[in-house]
Amino acid sequence: MNSEFAYQKCLSATCQSTFDLGQILTQCPHCGKLLDIQYEWDKLPVPKSLVNFETYWSQRNNPTRLSGVWRFHELLPFVPIEDVVTLGEGQTLLQCADSLGQICQHESGKLFLQYEGFNPSGSFKDNGMTAAFSHAKYVDAKIAACASTGNTSASLAMYSAVSRQMRSIIFIGSGKIAFGKLSQALDFGAMTIQIDGDFDDAMRQVQQVCPRLGIYLVNSVNPFRIEGQKTIMLRVLEALQWQVPDWIIVPGGNLGNSSSFGKMFGELLQLGLIDRAPRLAVINATGANPLYELYNQHEIRFDGGHYDRTRCDQYFANLNSAADTLASAIEINRPVNLAKCLRALEICDGVVEQVTDQEILDAKAQIGSHGMGCEPASAASFAGLKKLRSQQIIAPSDRVVCVLTGHQLKDPDATVAYHSGDAEMFAKKLGARGIESVRHANHPVRVANDTDAIVDVIQKQMKE
Ligand SMILES: *Cc1c(COP(=O)(O)O)cnc(C)c1O
Ligand SMILES: [Zn+2]
């Protein structure tokens, strides 16, 4: 372990305690705040230019160079490269999406989708899991656990099943988990603890249980996951030939992803590898919008780490309704990475917006019809872009990257209910949750079991 040059540090500006990498911690033992991985960069071999990473492309027969996370190892050097657990995560795609951009009058060549659904378990979570898992292996953990809205558990279960190094336990709430994700965890053989409560309850429970049983926790309170997820932004820069875009737009749930993006840009600035950070837009669902309210209504700012924690605590103490959105991956009312996300918003001059489930599902259908299907939570990014364009916060000439966080097949229920044209299914799955219309639906065409009738229908449709 490079423990001499990397360590864990309390995020609190008044505490700043440090701990070595061998300690299994998910919060500061002194003050309870989040921990952050810090490096003594001047003692580490950091490339002089991001272009230097391109030399690894010719070494793709080496799994750690193939990995879209570990080929940037020099920027997350908390574990020796020989010791990482990798499954080829991070083979993702940045796609220019002109026709989608036209929907919000965006200039051509300026809108990109960073498709994280291509990861081995189908979501961006693999970027973080490979990092946390590698740390877990280093500290010789025998069991790893997480609470999850679904994708973290799918990812943990996969790494655990493939590596055969650790058993995994996942904690889920009741009812809300999308079947695509639950099916993965079950299929991969993870012990699945279903709690009579929602995600926030599962999160509280896993944080109680893990220290009692000496279980390694891989939720995004785990600071090593944040390290792995930093590389999503490196791949975006790589695909843009190392040019910094103007905006990154990402859905916000537990706020690990936005936190890691901000940390990466802060470090790249510090290292002189970029000369400016992009602006960051974090998009909440209106039914789970604590970041939106704290940032915009209570005007909470990171303030170099001195943010108004009392005001945040009061806000959470007064929250009495449960999070409620069809975008289950961001159905979170007590985001554990709030402080780090505020830091990211400071580094990246960020904005926070919220979008309704209706806007999410419409955006999802539009993304799908342009060829990059995603799950509902992911579509919050494009829904957010449309909103920020209409408010003229984002200009038509801005280079924008929307992160599509998870694969289309993760949550087929919402997709089918939107498109099927089946009134009963619509009423039950969508209508009951406040969705009024399916204006971008691609309804299946019902026709009798009769060749002429089928030919007729096709000819009619083709003329439209
Ligand atoms: C986990 C997840 C999110 C939310 O990301 P955070 O880091 O928790 O803010 C969004 N979309 C998908 C598909 C996810 O799995
Ligand atoms: Zn502390």
PDB file of N, CA and C in Angstrom, residues 32-113:
ATOM      1  N   GLY A  32     -17.406  12.162  13.673  1.00  0.00           N
ATOM      2  CA  GLY A  32     -18.525  11.555  12.940  1.00  0.00           C
ATOM      3  C   GLY A  32     -18.731  12.051  11.532  1.00  0.00           C
ATOM      4  N   LYS A  33     -17.876  12.953  11.066  1.00  0.00           N
ATOM      5  CA  LYS A  33     -18.054  13.499   9.718  1.00  0.00           C
ATOM      6  C   LYS A  33     -17.467  12.546   8.663  1.00  0.00           C
ATOM      7  N   LEU A  34     -17.701  12.910   7.402  1.00  0.00           N
ATOM      8  CA  LEU A  34     -17.218  12.085   6.289  1.00  0.00           C
ATOM      9  C   LEU A  34     -15.697  12.081   6.213  1.00  0.00           C
ATOM     10  N   LEU A  35     -15.174  11.001   5.663  1.00  0.00           N
ATOM     11  CA  LEU A  35     -13.734  10.925   5.404  1.00  0.00           C
ATOM     12  C   LEU A  35     -13.461  11.067   3.910  1.00  0.00           C
ATOM     13  N   ASP A  36     -12.291  11.544   3.626  1.00  0.00           N
ATOM     14  CA  ASP A  36     -11.885  11.863   2.272  1.00  0.00           C
ATOM     15  C   ASP A  36     -10.502  11.249   2.067  1.00  0.00           C
ATOM     16  N   ILE A  37     -10.210  10.741   0.859  1.00  0.00           N
ATOM     17  CA  ILE A  37      -8.855  10.246   0.606  1.00  0.00           C
ATOM     18  C   ILE A  37      -8.006  11.414   0.095  1.00  0.00           C
ATOM     19  N   GLN A  38      -6.874  11.603   0.713  1.00  0.00           N
ATOM     20  CA  GLN A  38      -5.977  12.693   0.318  1.00  0.00           C
ATOM     21  C   GLN A  38      -4.618  12.110  -0.055  1.00  0.00           C
ATOM     22  N   TYR A  39      -3.930  12.778  -0.948  1.00  0.00           N
ATOM     23  CA  TYR A  39      -2.630  12.297  -1.427  1.00  0.00           C
ATOM     24  C   TYR A  39      -1.572  13.379  -1.264  1.00  0.00           C
ATOM     25  N   GLU A  40      -0.365  12.924  -1.032  1.00  0.00           N
ATOM     26  CA  GLU A  40       0.770  13.865  -1.090  1.00  0.00           C
ATOM     27  C   GLU A  40       1.305  13.806  -2.515  1.00  0.00           C
ATOM     28  N   TRP A  41       0.688  14.585  -3.359  1.00  0.00           N
ATOM     29  CA  TRP A  41       0.950  14.480  -4.797  1.00  0.00           C
ATOM     30  C   TRP A  41       2.414  14.709  -5.144  1.00  0.00           C
ATOM     31  N   ASP A  42       3.052  15.604  -4.395  1.00  0.00           N
ATOM     32  CA  ASP A  42       4.443  15.918  -4.756  1.00  0.00           C
ATOM     33  C   ASP A  42       5.375  14.730  -4.565  1.00  0.00           C
ATOM     34  N   LYS A  43       4.911  13.696  -3.822  1.00  0.00           N
ATOM     35  CA  LYS A  43       5.759  12.520  -3.616  1.00  0.00           C
ATOM     36  C   LYS A  43       5.330  11.353  -4.511  1.00  0.00           C
ATOM     37  N   LEU A  44       4.346  11.591  -5.359  1.00  0.00           N
ATOM     38  CA  LEU A  44       3.803  10.519  -6.188  1.00  0.00           C
ATOM     39  C   LEU A  44       4.081  10.794  -7.667  1.00  0.00           C
ATOM     40  N   PRO A  45       4.178   9.729  -8.451  1.00  0.00           N
ATOM     41  CA  PRO A  45       4.484   9.932  -9.887  1.00  0.00           C
ATOM     42  C   PRO A  45       3.241  10.323 -10.683  1.00  0.00           C
ATOM     43  N   VAL A  46       2.934  11.608 -10.690  1.00  0.00           N
ATOM     44  CA  VAL A  46       1.761  12.082 -11.430  1.00  0.00           C
ATOM     45  C   VAL A  46       2.193  12.501 -12.838  1.00  0.00           C
ATOM     46  N   PRO A  47       1.445  12.104 -13.863  1.00  0.00           N
ATOM     47  CA  PRO A  47       1.811  12.504 -15.227  1.00  0.00           C
ATOM     48  C   PRO A  47       1.848  14.027 -15.366  1.00  0.00           C
ATOM     49  N   LYS A  48       2.701  14.494 -16.225  1.00  0.00           N
ATOM     50  CA  LYS A  48       2.835  15.950 -16.434  1.00  0.00           C
ATOM     51  C   LYS A  48       1.667  16.485 -17.247  1.00  0.00           C
ATOM     52  N   SER A  49       1.063  15.577 -18.019  1.00  0.00           N
ATOM     53  CA  SER A  49      -0.049  15.994 -18.873  1.00  0.00           C
ATOM     54  C   SER A  49      -1.034  14.826 -18.965  1.00  0.00           C
ATOM     55  N   LEU A  50      -2.304  15.158 -19.120  1.00  0.00           N
ATOM     56  CA  LEU A  50      -3.310  14.095 -19.240  1.00  0.00           C
ATOM     57  C   LEU A  50      -3.077  13.254 -20.493  1.00  0.00           C
ATOM     58  N   VAL A  51      -2.472  13.848 -21.501  1.00  0.00           N
ATOM     59  CA  VAL A  51      -2.183  13.121 -22.743  1.00  0.00           C
ATOM     60  C   VAL A  51      -1.336  11.872 -22.470  1.00  0.00           C
ATOM     61  N   ASN A  52      -0.511  11.941 -21.411  1.00  0.00           N
ATOM     62  CA  ASN A  52       0.359  10.798 -21.099  1.00  0.00           C
ATOM     63  C   ASN A  52      -0.419   9.506 -20.853  1.00  0.00           C
ATOM     64  N   PHE A  53      -1.681   9.644 -20.419  1.00  0.00           N
ATOM     65  CA  PHE A  53      -2.468   8.431 -20.177  1.00  0.00           C
ATOM     66  C   PHE A  53      -2.714   7.651 -21.463  1.00  0.00           C
ATOM     67  N   GLU A  54      -2.583   8.297 -22.591  1.00  0.00           N
ATOM     68  CA  GLU A  54      -2.862   7.613 -23.858  1.00  0.00           C
ATOM     69  C   GLU A  54      -1.876   6.476 -24.133  1.00  0.00           C
ATOM     70  N   THR A  55      -0.710   6.532 -23.500  1.00  0.00           N
ATOM     71  CA  THR A  55       0.262   5.458 -23.740  1.00  0.00           C
ATOM     72  C   THR A  55      -0.278   4.112 -23.257  1.00  0.00           C
ATOM     73  N   TYR A  56      -1.252   4.157 -22.340  1.00  0.00           N
ATOM     74  CA  TYR A  56      -1.785   2.890 -21.824  1.00  0.00           C
ATOM     75  C   TYR A  56      -2.743   2.213 -22.797  1.00  0.00           C
ATOM     76  N   TRP A  57      -3.213   2.952 -23.790  1.00  0.00           N
ATOM     77  CA  TRP A  57      -4.173   2.344 -24.712  1.00  0.00           C
ATOM     78  C   TRP A  57      -3.585   1.142 -25.436  1.00  0.00           C
ATOM     79  N   SER A  58      -2.281   1.148 -25.632  1.00  0.00           N
ATOM     80  CA  SER A  58      -1.671   0.035 -26.354  1.00  0.00           C
ATOM     81  C   SER A  58      -1.407  -1.160 -25.439  1.00  0.00           C
ATOM     82  N   GLN A  59      -1.809  -1.039 -24.174  1.00  0.00           N
ATOM     83  CA  GLN A  59      -1.555  -2.142 -23.224  1.00  0.00           C
ATOM     84  C   GLN A  59      -2.856  -2.797 -22.772  1.00  0.00           C
ATOM     85  N   ARG A  60      -3.812  -2.837 -23.680  1.00  0.00           N
ATOM     86  CA  ARG A  60      -5.141  -3.285 -23.280  1.00  0.00           C
ATOM     87  C   ARG A  60      -5.233  -4.774 -22.967  1.00  0.00           C
ATOM     88  N   ASN A  61      -4.193  -5.533 -23.269  1.00  0.00           N
ATOM     89  CA  ASN A  61      -4.213  -6.944 -22.855  1.00  0.00           C
ATOM     90  C   ASN A  61      -3.940  -7.097 -21.362  1.00  0.00           C
ATOM     91  N   ASN A  62      -3.541  -6.021 -20.726  1.00  0.00           N
ATOM     92  CA  ASN A  62      -3.371  -6.016 -19.273  1.00  0.00           C
ATOM     93  C   ASN A  62      -4.672  -5.506 -18.644  1.00  0.00           C
ATOM     94  N   PRO A  63      -5.349  -6.337 -17.837  1.00  0.00           N
ATOM     95  CA  PRO A  63      -6.675  -5.941 -17.323  1.00  0.00           C
ATOM     96  C   PRO A  63      -6.687  -4.583 -16.614  1.00  0.00           C
ATOM     97  N   THR A  64      -5.610  -4.232 -15.952  1.00  0.00           N
ATOM     98  CA  THR A  64      -5.635  -2.949 -15.246  1.00  0.00           C
ATOM     99  C   THR A  64      -5.480  -1.765 -16.211  1.00  0.00           C
ATOM    100  N   ARG A  65      -4.974  -2.023 -17.400  1.00  0.00           N
ATOM    101  CA  ARG A  65      -4.916  -0.949 -18.392  1.00  0.00           C
ATOM    102  C   ARG A  65      -6.199  -0.909 -19.215  1.00  0.00           C
ATOM    103  N   LEU A  66      -6.828  -2.065 -19.366  1.00  0.00           N
ATOM    104  CA  LEU A  66      -8.119  -2.116 -20.047  1.00  0.00           C
ATOM    105  C   LEU A  66      -9.171  -1.371 -19.226  1.00  0.00           C
ATOM    106  N   SER A  67      -9.107  -1.522 -17.918  1.00  0.00           N
ATOM    107  CA  SER A  67     -10.101  -0.905 -17.039  1.00  0.00           C
ATOM    108  C   SER A  67     -10.121   0.606 -17.229  1.00  0.00           C
ATOM    109  N   GLY A  68     -11.325   1.144 -17.411  1.00  0.00           N
ATOM    110  CA  GLY A  68     -11.475   2.591 -17.533  1.00  0.00           C
ATOM    111  C   GLY A  68     -11.298   3.306 -16.214  1.00  0.00           C
ATOM    112  N   VAL A  69     -11.175   2.550 -15.139  1.00  0.00           N
ATOM    113  CA  VAL A  69     -10.853   3.134 -13.832  1.00  0.00           C
ATOM    114  C   VAL A  69      -9.349   3.088 -13.602  1.00  0.00           C
ATOM    115  N   TRP A  70      -8.772   1.897 -13.740  1.00  0.00           N
ATOM    116  CA  TRP A  70      -7.385   1.715 -13.296  1.00  0.00           C
ATOM    117  C   TRP A  70      -6.344   2.181 -14.293  1.00  0.00           C
ATOM    118  N   ARG A  71      -6.756   2.469 -15.514  1.00  0.00           N
ATOM    119  CA  ARG A  71      -5.749   3.024 -16.406  1.00  0.00           C
ATOM    120  C   ARG A  71      -5.410   4.460 -15.993  1.00  0.00           C
ATOM    121  N   PHE A  72      -6.192   4.985 -15.032  1.00  0.00           N
ATOM    122  CA  PHE A  72      -5.857   6.298 -14.461  1.00  0.00           C
ATOM    123  C   PHE A  72      -5.302   6.161 -13.041  1.00  0.00           C
ATOM    124  N   HIS A  73      -4.718   5.024 -12.776  1.00  0.00           N
ATOM    125  CA  HIS A  73      -4.267   4.700 -11.425  1.00  0.00           C
ATOM    126  C   HIS A  73      -3.452   5.810 -10.766  1.00  0.00           C
ATOM    127  N   GLU A  74      -2.640   6.513 -11.542  1.00  0.00           N
ATOM    128  CA  GLU A  74      -1.792   7.563 -10.955  1.00  0.00           C
ATOM    129  C   GLU A  74      -2.617   8.652 -10.264  1.00  0.00           C
ATOM    130  N   LEU A  75      -3.908   8.739 -10.619  1.00  0.00           N
ATOM    131  CA  LEU A  75      -4.742   9.769  -9.986  1.00  0.00           C
ATOM    132  C   LEU A  75      -5.627   9.202  -8.876  1.00  0.00           C
ATOM    133  N   LEU A  76      -5.502   7.899  -8.614  1.00  0.00           N
ATOM    134  CA  LEU A  76      -6.161   7.314  -7.442  1.00  0.00           C
ATOM    135  C   LEU A  76      -5.233   6.250  -6.838  1.00  0.00           C
ATOM    136  N   PRO A  77      -4.024   6.678  -6.476  1.00  0.00           N
ATOM    137  CA  PRO A  77      -2.987   5.705  -6.105  1.00  0.00           C
ATOM    138  C   PRO A  77      -3.066   5.291  -4.637  1.00  0.00           C
ATOM    139  N   PHE A  78      -4.223   4.802  -4.209  1.00  0.00           N
ATOM    140  CA  PHE A  78      -4.319   4.401  -2.799  1.00  0.00           C
ATOM    141  C   PHE A  78      -4.022   2.923  -2.608  1.00  0.00           C
ATOM    142  N   VAL A  79      -3.863   2.213  -3.724  1.00  0.00           N
ATOM    143  CA  VAL A  79      -3.595   0.780  -3.652  1.00  0.00           C
ATOM    144  C   VAL A  79      -2.616   0.458  -4.787  1.00  0.00           C
ATOM    145  N   PRO A  80      -1.655  -0.419  -4.553  1.00  0.00           N
ATOM    146  CA  PRO A  80      -0.738  -0.752  -5.651  1.00  0.00           C
ATOM    147  C   PRO A  80      -1.516  -1.388  -6.795  1.00  0.00           C
ATOM    148  N   ILE A  81      -1.104  -1.088  -7.990  1.00  0.00           N
ATOM    149  CA  ILE A  81      -1.848  -1.547  -9.169  1.00  0.00           C
ATOM    150  C   ILE A  81      -1.934  -3.080  -9.202  1.00  0.00           C
ATOM    151  N   GLU A  82      -0.956  -3.770  -8.657  1.00  0.00           N
ATOM    152  CA  GLU A  82      -0.980  -5.243  -8.665  1.00  0.00           C
ATOM    153  C   GLU A  82      -2.124  -5.794  -7.813  1.00  0.00           C
ATOM    154  N   ASP A  83      -2.601  -5.004  -6.874  1.00  0.00           N
ATOM    155  CA  ASP A  83      -3.571  -5.534  -5.918  1.00  0.00           C
ATOM    156  C   ASP A  83      -5.028  -5.209  -6.228  1.00  0.00           C
ATOM    157  N   VAL A  84      -5.284  -4.548  -7.343  1.00  0.00           N
ATOM    158  CA  VAL A  84      -6.664  -4.145  -7.569  1.00  0.00           C
ATOM    159  C   VAL A  84      -7.523  -5.315  -8.056  1.00  0.00           C
ATOM    160  N   VAL A  85      -8.808  -5.219  -7.762  1.00  0.00           N
ATOM    161  CA  VAL A  85      -9.773  -6.194  -8.265  1.00  0.00           C
ATOM    162  C   VAL A  85     -10.533  -5.507  -9.397  1.00  0.00           C
ATOM    163  N   THR A  86     -10.353  -5.994 -10.601  1.00  0.00           N
ATOM    164  CA  THR A  86     -10.994  -5.328 -11.739  1.00  0.00           C
ATOM    165  C   THR A  86     -11.765  -6.306 -12.610  1.00  0.00           C
ATOM    166  N   LEU A  87     -12.886  -5.841 -13.135  1.00  0.00           N
ATOM    167  CA  LEU A  87     -13.689  -6.654 -14.056  1.00  0.00           C
ATOM    168  C   LEU A  87     -13.871  -5.931 -15.386  1.00  0.00           C
ATOM    169  N   GLY A  88     -12.897  -5.109 -15.727  1.00  0.00           N
ATOM    170  CA  GLY A  88     -13.012  -4.389 -16.996  1.00  0.00           C
ATOM    171  C   GLY A  88     -14.063  -3.291 -16.964  1.00  0.00           C
ATOM    172  N   GLU A  89     -14.307  -2.736 -15.767  1.00  0.00           N
ATOM    173  CA  GLU A  89     -15.274  -1.647 -15.646  1.00  0.00           C
ATOM    174  C   GLU A  89     -14.801  -0.398 -16.414  1.00  0.00           C
ATOM    175  N   GLY A  90     -15.739   0.481 -16.668  1.00  0.00           N
ATOM    176  CA  GLY A  90     -15.379   1.765 -17.275  1.00  0.00           C
ATOM    177  C   GLY A  90     -15.120   1.718 -18.776  1.00  0.00           C
ATOM    178  N   GLN A  91     -15.668   0.702 -19.466  1.00  0.00           N
ATOM    179  CA  GLN A  91     -15.585   0.708 -20.947  1.00  0.00           C
ATOM    180  C   GLN A  91     -16.791   1.491 -21.441  1.00  0.00           C
ATOM    181  N   THR A  92     -16.786   2.757 -21.229  1.00  0.00           N
ATOM    182  CA  THR A  92     -17.989   3.539 -21.490  1.00  0.00           C
ATOM    183  C   THR A  92     -17.822   4.394 -22.731  1.00  0.00           C
ATOM    184  N   LEU A  93     -18.892   5.071 -23.072  1.00  0.00           N
ATOM    185  CA  LEU A  93     -18.917   5.787 -24.337  1.00  0.00           C
ATOM    186  C   LEU A  93     -19.398   7.214 -24.110  1.00  0.00           C
ATOM    187  N   LEU A  94     -18.704   8.159 -24.699  1.00  0.00           N
ATOM    188  CA  LEU A  94     -19.210   9.532 -24.756  1.00  0.00           C
ATOM    189  C   LEU A  94     -19.734   9.739 -26.166  1.00  0.00           C
ATOM    190  N   GLN A  95     -21.036   9.920 -26.251  1.00  0.00           N
ATOM    191  CA  GLN A  95     -21.620  10.026 -27.588  1.00  0.00           C
ATOM    192  C   GLN A  95     -22.157  11.428 -27.845  1.00  0.00           C
ATOM    193  N   CYS A  96     -21.828  11.965 -28.995  1.00  0.00           N
ATOM    194  CA  CYS A  96     -22.385  13.253 -29.395  1.00  0.00           C
ATOM    195  C   CYS A  96     -23.857  13.019 -29.727  1.00  0.00           C
ATOM    196  N   ALA A  97     -24.733  13.859 -29.209  1.00  0.00           N
ATOM    197  CA  ALA A  97     -26.171  13.614 -29.338  1.00  0.00           C
ATOM    198  C   ALA A  97     -26.872  14.819 -29.941  1.00  0.00           C
ATOM    199  N   ASP A  98     -26.535  15.118 -31.187  1.00  0.00           N
ATOM    200  CA  ASP A  98     -27.081  16.306 -31.844  1.00  0.00           C
ATOM    201  C   ASP A  98     -28.601  16.326 -31.927  1.00  0.00           C
ATOM    202  N   SER A  99     -29.162  15.169 -32.316  1.00  0.00           N
ATOM    203  CA  SER A  99     -30.609  15.193 -32.531  1.00  0.00           C
ATOM    204  C   SER A  99     -31.333  15.410 -31.200  1.00  0.00           C
ATOM    205  N   LEU A 100     -30.758  14.908 -30.129  1.00  0.00           N
ATOM    206  CA  LEU A 100     -31.351  15.146 -28.808  1.00  0.00           C
ATOM    207  C   LEU A 100     -31.182  16.621 -28.432  1.00  0.00           C
ATOM    208  N   GLY A 101     -30.035  17.154 -28.785  1.00  0.00           N
ATOM    209  CA  GLY A 101     -29.778  18.559 -28.491  1.00  0.00           C
ATOM    210  C   GLY A 101     -30.776  19.481 -29.179  1.00  0.00           C
ATOM    211  N   GLN A 102     -31.204  19.068 -30.386  1.00  0.00           N
ATOM    212  CA  GLN A 102     -32.163  19.903 -31.124  1.00  0.00           C
ATOM    213  C   GLN A 102     -33.445  20.125 -30.338  1.00  0.00           C
ATOM    214  N   ILE A 103     -33.808  19.141 -29.525  1.00  0.00           N
ATOM    215  CA  ILE A 103     -35.031  19.252 -28.734  1.00  0.00           C
ATOM    216  C   ILE A 103     -34.997  20.491 -27.849  1.00  0.00           C
ATOM    217  N   CYS A 104     -33.813  20.822 -27.357  1.00  0.00           N
ATOM    218  CA  CYS A 104     -33.743  22.034 -26.528  1.00  0.00           C
ATOM    219  C   CYS A 104     -32.918  23.122 -27.217  1.00  0.00           C
ATOM    220  N   GLN A 105     -33.004  23.164 -28.520  1.00  0.00           N
ATOM    221  CA  GLN A 105     -32.357  24.213 -29.317  1.00  0.00           C
ATOM    222  C   GLN A 105     -30.885  24.372 -28.965  1.00  0.00           C
ATOM    223  N   HIS A 106     -30.219  23.213 -28.831  1.00  0.00           N
ATOM    224  CA  HIS A 106     -28.803  23.279 -28.519  1.00  0.00           C
ATOM    225  C   HIS A 106     -28.014  23.200 -29.823  1.00  0.00           C
ATOM    226  N   GLU A 107     -26.918  23.904 -29.904  1.00  0.00           N
ATOM    227  CA  GLU A 107     -26.111  23.891 -31.132  1.00  0.00           C
ATOM    228  C   GLU A 107     -25.579  22.493 -31.414  1.00  0.00           C
ATOM    229  N   SER A 108     -25.403  22.197 -32.697  1.00  0.00           N
ATOM    230  CA  SER A 108     -24.915  20.853 -33.010  1.00  0.00           C
ATOM    231  C   SER A 108     -23.440  20.723 -32.604  1.00  0.00           C
ATOM    232  N   GLY A 109     -23.098  19.501 -32.223  1.00  0.00           N
ATOM    233  CA  GLY A 109     -21.728  19.239 -31.768  1.00  0.00           C
ATOM    234  C   GLY A 109     -21.463  19.648 -30.322  1.00  0.00           C
ATOM    235  N   LYS A 110     -22.513  20.042 -29.605  1.00  0.00           N
ATOM    236  CA  LYS A 110     -22.281  20.581 -28.259  1.00  0.00           C
ATOM    237  C   LYS A 110     -22.902  19.751 -27.124  1.00  0.00           C
ATOM    238  N   LEU A 111     -23.730  18.778 -27.479  1.00  0.00           N
ATOM    239  CA  LEU A 111     -24.318  17.957 -26.410  1.00  0.00           C
ATOM    240  C   LEU A 111     -23.765  16.532 -26.489  1.00  0.00           C
ATOM    241  N   PHE A 112     -23.313  16.021 -25.350  1.00  0.00           N
ATOM    242  CA  PHE A 112     -22.739  14.678 -25.271  1.00  0.00           C
ATOM    243  C   PHE A 112     -23.418  13.898 -24.156  1.00  0.00           C
ATOM    244  N   LEU A 113     -23.547  12.595 -24.390  1.00  0.00           N
ATOM    245  CA  LEU A 113     -24.077  11.705 -23.353  1.00  0.00           C
ATOM    246  C   LEU A 113     -22.953  10.779 -22.907  1.00  0.00           C
TER     247      LEU A 113
END
